[in-house]
Short mmCIF file of C-alpha atoms and ligand atoms in Angstrom, two decimals:
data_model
loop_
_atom_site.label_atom_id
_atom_site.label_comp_id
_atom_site.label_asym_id
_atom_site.label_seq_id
_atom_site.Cartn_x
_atom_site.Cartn_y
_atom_site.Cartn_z
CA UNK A 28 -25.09 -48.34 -32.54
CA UNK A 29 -26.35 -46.88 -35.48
CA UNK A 30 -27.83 -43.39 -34.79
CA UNK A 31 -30.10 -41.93 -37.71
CA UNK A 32 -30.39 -37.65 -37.38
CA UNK A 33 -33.27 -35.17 -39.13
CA UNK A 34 -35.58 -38.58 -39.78
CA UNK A 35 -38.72 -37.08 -40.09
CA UNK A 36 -41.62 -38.35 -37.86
CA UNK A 37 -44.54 -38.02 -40.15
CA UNK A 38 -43.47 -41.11 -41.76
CA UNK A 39 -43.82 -42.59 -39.25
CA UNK A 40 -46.96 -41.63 -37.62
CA UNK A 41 -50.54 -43.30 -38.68
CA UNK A 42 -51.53 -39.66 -39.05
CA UNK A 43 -48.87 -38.91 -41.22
CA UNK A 44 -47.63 -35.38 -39.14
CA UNK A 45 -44.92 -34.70 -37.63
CA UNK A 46 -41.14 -32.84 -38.20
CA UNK A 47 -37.56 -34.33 -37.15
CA UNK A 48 -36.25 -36.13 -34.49
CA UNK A 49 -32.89 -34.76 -33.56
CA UNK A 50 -31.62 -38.39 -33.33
CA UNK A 51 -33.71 -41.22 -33.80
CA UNK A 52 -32.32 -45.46 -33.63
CA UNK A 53 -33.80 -48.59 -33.87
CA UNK A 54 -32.62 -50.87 -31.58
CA UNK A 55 -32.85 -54.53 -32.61
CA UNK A 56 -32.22 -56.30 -29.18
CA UNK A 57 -32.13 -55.63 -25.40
CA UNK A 58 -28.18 -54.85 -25.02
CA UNK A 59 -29.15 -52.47 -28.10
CA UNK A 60 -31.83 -50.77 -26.97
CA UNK A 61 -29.81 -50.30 -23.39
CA UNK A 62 -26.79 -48.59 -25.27
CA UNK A 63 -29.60 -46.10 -27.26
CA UNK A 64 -30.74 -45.25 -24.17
CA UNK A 65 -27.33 -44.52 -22.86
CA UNK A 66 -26.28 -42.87 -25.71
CA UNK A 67 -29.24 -40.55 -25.34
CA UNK A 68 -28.86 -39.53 -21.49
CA UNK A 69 -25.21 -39.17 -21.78
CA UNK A 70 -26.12 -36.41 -24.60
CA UNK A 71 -28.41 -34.68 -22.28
CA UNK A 72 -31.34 -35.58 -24.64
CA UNK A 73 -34.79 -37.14 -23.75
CA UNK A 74 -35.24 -40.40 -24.72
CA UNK A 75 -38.95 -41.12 -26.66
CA UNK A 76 -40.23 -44.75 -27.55
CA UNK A 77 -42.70 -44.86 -30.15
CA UNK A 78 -44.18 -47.61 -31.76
CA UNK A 79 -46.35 -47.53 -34.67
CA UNK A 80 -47.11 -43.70 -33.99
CA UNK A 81 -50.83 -44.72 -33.94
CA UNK A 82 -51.77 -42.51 -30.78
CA UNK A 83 -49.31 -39.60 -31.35
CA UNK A 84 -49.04 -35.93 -32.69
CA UNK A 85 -45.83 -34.77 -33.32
CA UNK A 86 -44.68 -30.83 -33.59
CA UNK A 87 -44.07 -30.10 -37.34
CA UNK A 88 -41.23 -28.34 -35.92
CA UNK A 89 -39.51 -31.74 -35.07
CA UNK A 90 -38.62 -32.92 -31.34
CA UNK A 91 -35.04 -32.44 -29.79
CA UNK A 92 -34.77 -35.93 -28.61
CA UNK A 93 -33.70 -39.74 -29.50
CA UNK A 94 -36.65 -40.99 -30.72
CA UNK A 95 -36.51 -45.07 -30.84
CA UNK A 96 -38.08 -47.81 -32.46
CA UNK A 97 -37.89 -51.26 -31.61
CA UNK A 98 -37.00 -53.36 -34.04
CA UNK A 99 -35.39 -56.76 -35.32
CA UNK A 100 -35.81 -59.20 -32.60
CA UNK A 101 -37.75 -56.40 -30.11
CA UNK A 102 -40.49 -56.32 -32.80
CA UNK A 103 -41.04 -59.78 -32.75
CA UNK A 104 -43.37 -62.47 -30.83
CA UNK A 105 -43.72 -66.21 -29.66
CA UNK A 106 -45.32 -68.44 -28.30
CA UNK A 107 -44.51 -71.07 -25.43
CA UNK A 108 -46.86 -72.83 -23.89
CA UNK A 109 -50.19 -70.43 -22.95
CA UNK A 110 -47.35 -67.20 -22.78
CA UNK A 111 -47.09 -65.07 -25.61
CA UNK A 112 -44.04 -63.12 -25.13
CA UNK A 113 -43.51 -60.37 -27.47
CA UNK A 114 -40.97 -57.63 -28.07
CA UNK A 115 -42.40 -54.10 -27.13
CA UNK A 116 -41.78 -52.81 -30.88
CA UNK A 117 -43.86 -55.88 -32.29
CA UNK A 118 -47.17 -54.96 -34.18
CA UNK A 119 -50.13 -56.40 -32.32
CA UNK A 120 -51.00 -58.26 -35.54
CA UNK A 121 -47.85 -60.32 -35.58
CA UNK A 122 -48.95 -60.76 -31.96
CA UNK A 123 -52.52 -61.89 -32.85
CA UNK A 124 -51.37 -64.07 -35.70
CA UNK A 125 -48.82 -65.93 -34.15
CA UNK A 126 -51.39 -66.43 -30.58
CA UNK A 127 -53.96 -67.86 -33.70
CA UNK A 128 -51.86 -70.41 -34.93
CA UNK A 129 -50.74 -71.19 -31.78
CA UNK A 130 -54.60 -71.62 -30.86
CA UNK A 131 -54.34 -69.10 -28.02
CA UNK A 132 -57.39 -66.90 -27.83
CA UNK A 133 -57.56 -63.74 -25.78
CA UNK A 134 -55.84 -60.92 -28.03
CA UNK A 135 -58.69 -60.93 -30.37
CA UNK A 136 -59.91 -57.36 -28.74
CA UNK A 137 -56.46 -56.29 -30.33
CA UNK A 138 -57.16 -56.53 -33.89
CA UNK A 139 -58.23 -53.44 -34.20
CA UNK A 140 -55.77 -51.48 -32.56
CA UNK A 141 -52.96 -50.52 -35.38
CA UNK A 142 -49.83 -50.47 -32.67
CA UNK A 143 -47.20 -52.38 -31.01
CA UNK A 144 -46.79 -54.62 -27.32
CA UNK A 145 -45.08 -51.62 -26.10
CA UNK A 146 -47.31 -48.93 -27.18
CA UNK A 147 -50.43 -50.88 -25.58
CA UNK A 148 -48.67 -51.28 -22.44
CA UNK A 149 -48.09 -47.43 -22.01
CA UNK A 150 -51.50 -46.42 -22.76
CA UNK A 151 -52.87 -49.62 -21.57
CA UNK A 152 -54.63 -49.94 -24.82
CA UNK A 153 -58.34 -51.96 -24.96
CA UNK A 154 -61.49 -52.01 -27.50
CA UNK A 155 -64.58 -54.48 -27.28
CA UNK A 156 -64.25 -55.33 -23.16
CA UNK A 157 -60.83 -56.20 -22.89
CA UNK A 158 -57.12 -54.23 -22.66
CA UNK A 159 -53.98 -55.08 -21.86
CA UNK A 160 -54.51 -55.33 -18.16
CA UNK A 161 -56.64 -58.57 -19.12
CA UNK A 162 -53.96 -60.54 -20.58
CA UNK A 163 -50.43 -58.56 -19.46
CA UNK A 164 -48.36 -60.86 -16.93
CA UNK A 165 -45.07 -58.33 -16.58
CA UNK A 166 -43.27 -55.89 -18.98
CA UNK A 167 -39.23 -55.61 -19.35
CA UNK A 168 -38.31 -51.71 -19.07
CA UNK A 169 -35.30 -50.13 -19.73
CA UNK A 170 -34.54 -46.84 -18.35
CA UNK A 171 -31.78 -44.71 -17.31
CA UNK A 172 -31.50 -46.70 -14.44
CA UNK A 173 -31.17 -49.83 -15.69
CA UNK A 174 -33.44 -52.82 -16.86
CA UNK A 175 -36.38 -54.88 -14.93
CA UNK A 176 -39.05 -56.52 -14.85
CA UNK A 177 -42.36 -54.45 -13.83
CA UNK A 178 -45.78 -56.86 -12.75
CA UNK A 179 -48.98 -55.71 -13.90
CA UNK A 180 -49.91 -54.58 -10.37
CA UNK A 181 -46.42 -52.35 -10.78
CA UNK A 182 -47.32 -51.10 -14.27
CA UNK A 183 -50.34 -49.59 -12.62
CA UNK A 184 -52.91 -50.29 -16.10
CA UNK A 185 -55.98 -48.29 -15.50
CA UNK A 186 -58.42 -46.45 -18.25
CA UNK A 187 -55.79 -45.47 -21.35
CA UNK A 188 -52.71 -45.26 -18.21
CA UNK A 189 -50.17 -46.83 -17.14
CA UNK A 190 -47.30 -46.02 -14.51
CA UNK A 191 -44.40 -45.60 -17.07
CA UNK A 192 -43.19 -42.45 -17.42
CA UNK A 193 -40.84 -40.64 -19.81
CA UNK A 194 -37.78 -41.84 -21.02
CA UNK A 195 -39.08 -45.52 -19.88
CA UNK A 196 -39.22 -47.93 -22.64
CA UNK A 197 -41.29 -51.79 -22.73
CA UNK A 198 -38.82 -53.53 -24.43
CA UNK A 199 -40.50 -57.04 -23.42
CA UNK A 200 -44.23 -58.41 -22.80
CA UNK A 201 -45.28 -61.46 -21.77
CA UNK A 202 -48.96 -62.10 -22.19
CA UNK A 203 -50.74 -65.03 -20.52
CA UNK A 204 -53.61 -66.16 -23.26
CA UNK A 205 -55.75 -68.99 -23.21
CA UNK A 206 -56.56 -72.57 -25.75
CA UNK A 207 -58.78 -71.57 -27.93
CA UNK A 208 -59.62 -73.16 -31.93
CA UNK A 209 -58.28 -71.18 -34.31
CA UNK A 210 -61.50 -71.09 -36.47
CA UNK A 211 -63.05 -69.35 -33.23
CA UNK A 212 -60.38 -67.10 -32.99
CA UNK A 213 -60.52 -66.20 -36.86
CA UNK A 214 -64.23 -65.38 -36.52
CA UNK A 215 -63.99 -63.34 -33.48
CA UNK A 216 -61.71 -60.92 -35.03
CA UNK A 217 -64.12 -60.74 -38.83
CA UNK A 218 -66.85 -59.69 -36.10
CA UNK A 219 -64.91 -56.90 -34.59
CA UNK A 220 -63.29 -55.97 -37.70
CA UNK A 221 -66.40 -55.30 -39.38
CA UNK A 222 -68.07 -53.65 -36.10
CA UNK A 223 -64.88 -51.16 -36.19
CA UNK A 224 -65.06 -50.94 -40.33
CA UNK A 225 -68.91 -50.04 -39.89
CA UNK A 226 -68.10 -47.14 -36.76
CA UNK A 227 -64.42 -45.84 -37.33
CA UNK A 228 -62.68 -44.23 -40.44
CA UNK A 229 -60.55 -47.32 -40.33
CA UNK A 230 -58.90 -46.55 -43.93
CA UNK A 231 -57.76 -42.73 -43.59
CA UNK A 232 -54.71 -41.09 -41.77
CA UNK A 233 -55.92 -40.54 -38.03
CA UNK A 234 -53.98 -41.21 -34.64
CA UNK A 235 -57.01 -43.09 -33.26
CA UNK A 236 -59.58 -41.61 -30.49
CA UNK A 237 -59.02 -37.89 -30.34
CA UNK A 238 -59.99 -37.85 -26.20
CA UNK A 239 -60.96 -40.49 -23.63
CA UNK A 240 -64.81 -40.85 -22.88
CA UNK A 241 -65.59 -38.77 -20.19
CA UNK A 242 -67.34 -39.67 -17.06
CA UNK A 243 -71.06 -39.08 -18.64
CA UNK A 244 -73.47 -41.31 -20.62
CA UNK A 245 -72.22 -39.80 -23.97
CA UNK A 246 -69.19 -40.99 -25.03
CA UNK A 247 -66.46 -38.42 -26.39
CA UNK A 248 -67.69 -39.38 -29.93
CA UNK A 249 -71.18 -38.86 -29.67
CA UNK A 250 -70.79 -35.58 -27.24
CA UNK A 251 -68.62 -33.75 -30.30
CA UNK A 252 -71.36 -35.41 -33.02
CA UNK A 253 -74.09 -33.85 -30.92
CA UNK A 254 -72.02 -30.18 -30.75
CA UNK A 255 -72.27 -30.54 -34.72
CA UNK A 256 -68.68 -30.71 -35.41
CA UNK A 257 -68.48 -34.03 -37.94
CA UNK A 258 -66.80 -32.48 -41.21
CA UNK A 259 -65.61 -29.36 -39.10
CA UNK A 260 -62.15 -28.61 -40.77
CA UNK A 261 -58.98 -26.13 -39.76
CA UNK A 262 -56.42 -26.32 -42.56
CA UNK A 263 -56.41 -29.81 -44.11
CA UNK A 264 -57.51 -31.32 -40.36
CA UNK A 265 -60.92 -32.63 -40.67
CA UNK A 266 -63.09 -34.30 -38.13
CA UNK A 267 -64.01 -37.33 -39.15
CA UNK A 268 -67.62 -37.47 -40.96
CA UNK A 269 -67.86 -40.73 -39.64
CA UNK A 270 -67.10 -40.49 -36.14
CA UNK A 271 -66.41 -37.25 -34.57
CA UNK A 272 -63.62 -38.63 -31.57
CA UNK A 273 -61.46 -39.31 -35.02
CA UNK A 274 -59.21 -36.37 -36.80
CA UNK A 275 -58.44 -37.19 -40.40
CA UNK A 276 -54.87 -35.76 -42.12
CA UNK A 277 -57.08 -35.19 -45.34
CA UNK A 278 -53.97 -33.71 -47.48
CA UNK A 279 -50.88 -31.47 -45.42
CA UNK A 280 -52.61 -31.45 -42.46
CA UNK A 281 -50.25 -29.94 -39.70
CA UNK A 282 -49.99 -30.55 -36.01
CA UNK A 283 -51.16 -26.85 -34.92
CA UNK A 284 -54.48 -27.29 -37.24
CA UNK A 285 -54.85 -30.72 -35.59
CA UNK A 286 -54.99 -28.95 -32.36
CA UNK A 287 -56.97 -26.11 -33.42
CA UNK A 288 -59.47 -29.14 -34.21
CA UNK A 289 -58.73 -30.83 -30.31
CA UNK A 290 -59.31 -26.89 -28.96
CA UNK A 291 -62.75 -26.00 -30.96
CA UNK A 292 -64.09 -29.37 -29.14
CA UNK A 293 -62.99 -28.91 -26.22
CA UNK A 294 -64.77 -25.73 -25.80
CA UNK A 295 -68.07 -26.57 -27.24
CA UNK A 296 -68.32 -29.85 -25.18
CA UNK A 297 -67.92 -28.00 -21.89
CA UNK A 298 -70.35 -25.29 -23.12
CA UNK A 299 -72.99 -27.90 -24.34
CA UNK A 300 -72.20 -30.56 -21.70
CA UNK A 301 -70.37 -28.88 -19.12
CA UNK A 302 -67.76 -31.84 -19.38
CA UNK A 303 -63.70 -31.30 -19.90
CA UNK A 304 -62.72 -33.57 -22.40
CA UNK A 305 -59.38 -35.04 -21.71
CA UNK A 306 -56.88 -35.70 -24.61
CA UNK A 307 -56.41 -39.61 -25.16
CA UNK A 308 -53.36 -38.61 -27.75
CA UNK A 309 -50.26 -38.16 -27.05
CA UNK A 310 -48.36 -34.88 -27.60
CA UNK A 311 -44.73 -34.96 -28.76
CA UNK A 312 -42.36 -32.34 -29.13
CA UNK A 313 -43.59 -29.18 -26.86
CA UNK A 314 -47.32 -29.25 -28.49
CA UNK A 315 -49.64 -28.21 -25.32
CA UNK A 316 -53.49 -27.71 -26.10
CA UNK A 317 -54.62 -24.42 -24.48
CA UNK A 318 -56.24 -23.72 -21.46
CA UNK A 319 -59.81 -24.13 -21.71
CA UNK A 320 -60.10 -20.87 -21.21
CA UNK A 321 -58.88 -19.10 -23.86
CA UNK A 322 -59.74 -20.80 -26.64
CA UNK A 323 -60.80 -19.84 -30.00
CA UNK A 324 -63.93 -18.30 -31.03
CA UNK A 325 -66.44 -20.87 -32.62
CA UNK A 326 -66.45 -21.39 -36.33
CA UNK A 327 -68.72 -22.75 -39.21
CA UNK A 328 -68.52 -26.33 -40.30
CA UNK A 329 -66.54 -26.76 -42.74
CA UNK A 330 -64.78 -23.52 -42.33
CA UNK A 331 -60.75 -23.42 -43.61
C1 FAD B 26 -57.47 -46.27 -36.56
C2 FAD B 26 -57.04 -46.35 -35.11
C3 FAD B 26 -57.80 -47.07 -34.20
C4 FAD B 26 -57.42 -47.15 -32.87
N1 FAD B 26 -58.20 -47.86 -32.00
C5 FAD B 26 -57.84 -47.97 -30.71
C6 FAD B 26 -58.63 -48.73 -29.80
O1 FAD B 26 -59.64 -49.33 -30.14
N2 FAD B 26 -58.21 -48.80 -28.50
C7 FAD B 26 -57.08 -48.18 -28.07
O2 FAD B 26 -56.74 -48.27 -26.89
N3 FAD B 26 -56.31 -47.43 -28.92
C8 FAD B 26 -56.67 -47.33 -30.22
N4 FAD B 26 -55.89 -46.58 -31.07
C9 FAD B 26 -54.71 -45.85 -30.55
C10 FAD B 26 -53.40 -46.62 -30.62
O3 FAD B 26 -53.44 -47.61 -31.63
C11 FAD B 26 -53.07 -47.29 -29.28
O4 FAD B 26 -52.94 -46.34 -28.24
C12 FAD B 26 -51.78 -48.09 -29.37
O5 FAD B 26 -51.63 -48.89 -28.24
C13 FAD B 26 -50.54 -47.20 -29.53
O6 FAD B 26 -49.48 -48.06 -29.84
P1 FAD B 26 -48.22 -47.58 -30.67
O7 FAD B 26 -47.25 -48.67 -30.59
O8 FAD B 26 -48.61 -47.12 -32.02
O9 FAD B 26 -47.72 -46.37 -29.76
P2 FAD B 26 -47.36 -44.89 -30.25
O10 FAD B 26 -48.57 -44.25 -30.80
O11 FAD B 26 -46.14 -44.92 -31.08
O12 FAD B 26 -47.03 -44.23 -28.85
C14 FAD B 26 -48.07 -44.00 -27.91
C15 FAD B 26 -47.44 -43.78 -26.53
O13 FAD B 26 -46.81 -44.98 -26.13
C16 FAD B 26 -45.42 -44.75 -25.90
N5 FAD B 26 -44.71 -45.93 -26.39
C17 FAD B 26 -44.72 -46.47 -27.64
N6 FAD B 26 -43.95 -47.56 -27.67
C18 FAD B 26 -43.46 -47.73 -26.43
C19 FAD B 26 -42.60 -48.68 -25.82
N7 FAD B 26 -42.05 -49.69 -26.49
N8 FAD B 26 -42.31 -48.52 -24.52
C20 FAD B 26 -42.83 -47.51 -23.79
N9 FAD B 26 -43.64 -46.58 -24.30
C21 FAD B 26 -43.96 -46.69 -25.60
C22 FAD B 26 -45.07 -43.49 -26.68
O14 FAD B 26 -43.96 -42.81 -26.12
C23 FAD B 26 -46.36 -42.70 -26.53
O15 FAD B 26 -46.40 -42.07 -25.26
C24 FAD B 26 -56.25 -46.49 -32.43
C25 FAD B 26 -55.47 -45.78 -33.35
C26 FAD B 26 -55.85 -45.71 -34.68
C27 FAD B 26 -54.99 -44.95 -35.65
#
């Protein structure tokens, strides 16, 4: 097995942050992926599956840990019958566009979400009314303990959760869709793509929805709009102008301003809505947002 050393994660994070992975491989079928993950506990070292890095911010101090990647054959899908089954590194367009031209309908809601099978189990991803708990039959996972099979009941999918834990990787998803036309399915997705073009900075360097909506009749989004911090900027972090759940790399951006960002909204949505906004993205390499407690003092939009 080919193990890569120093490969830095910002390339390979939507975001574009992130230092390097101690050792990182990419796995290109199940007996692969098994050995990585051997390879990894036998070296003492955690074992971290990422897929497209579209929900994650990575130290710029680098992780000590095998970072892997599914690739080859685990980033791939197919169809038989109404099952899509896909490998956990595939994108979720290859998964859409091979469920189109199969005439499977179902995995529209995912055409907006720029990540993989495996990635949308672990965070049981959604958008538009639907997730992954809506079409997910059962998940392969290999661990240190070996491989199975996990059910949906088993993978426990709630709000942006799932049961999996560290060092547990979706090497395998089998969807169940449904016959649908393909000229249906095509024009479902232009709708939501243009819905998400029109809300989201869908063309700059984010890692997706900054925290989960709360429990409260603002979402996350509209709560930080309303505390005035669109445009707010640490370093070359910038909340988006367009939708405030969304930080933008708008140059060098680095992890700890990204956090400075997550921080500074934190505290102003529990002072204006006495609500604790809890992080949707996922922190990699010892990066911890602060108690909200003792955060930092409030500063000007805009301020550097
Ligand atoms: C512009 C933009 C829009 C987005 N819109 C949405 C949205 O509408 N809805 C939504 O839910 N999310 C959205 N996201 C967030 C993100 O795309 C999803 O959470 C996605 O499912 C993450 O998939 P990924 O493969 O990129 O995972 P990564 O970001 O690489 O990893 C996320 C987590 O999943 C784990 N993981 C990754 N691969 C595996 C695997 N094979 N096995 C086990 N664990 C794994 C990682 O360890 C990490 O904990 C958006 C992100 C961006 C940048």
């Amino acid at each position: 097995m080919n193990v890569e050393h120093d490969v830095l994660l910002s390339r390979f994070t939507t975001v574009g942050i992130g230092g390097p992975a101690t050792a990182f491989a990419r796995p290109t079928t199940l007996a692969e992926a098994e050995e990585a993950v051997r390879w990894g506990t036998e070296r003492g070292l955690s074992v971290v599956p990422i897929g497209l890095g579209s929900n994650l911010l990575a130290s710029d101090a680098g992780i000590d840990a095998l970072v892997i990647r599914l690739a080859g054959n685990l980033a791939q899908a197919r169809v038989e019958g109404e099952t899509l089954s896909a490998g956990g590194g595939a994108p979720n367009a290859v998964c859409l566009h091979r469920a189109r031209a199969a005439g499977l309908g179902g995995f529209e809601f995912a055409c907006a979400i720029p990540g993989t099978a495996g990635g949308g189990v672990r965070m049981n991803a959604g958008a538009y009314g639907s997730d992954w708990a809506a079409v997910l039959v059962r998940a392969r996972v290999v661990d240190a303990q070996g491989t199975g099979w996990l059910t949906r009941d088993e993978l426990a999918l709630a709000y942006r959760q799932s049961s999996l834990g560290p060092g547990q990787i979706v090497a395998e998803v089998e969807f169940r869709l449904a016959a649908r036309p393909e000229d249906e399915i095509r024009r479902r997705v232009a709708e939501l793509q243009a819905l998400r073009k029109a809300a989201q900075p869908t063309n700059k360097r984010t890692f997706g929805s900054v925290f989960k909506n709360p429990d409260h009749e603002l979402g996350a989004g509209k709560m930080l709009d309303q505390c005035g911090l669109k445009g707010h900027r640490v370093g070359d972090a910038l909340i988006s102008p367009r939708h405030a759940n969304f930080i933008e790399n708008a140059g060098r951006a680095r992890a700890a301003d990204a956090l400075a960002l997550m921080a500074e909204a934190r505290r102003r949505a529990l002072e204006r809505f006495g609500v604790e906004l809890e992080r949707e993205v996922e922190l990699l390499g010892g990066l911890e947002l602060p108690p909200l407690g003792g955060l930092l003092p409030s500063s000007s939009p805009s301020s550097r």
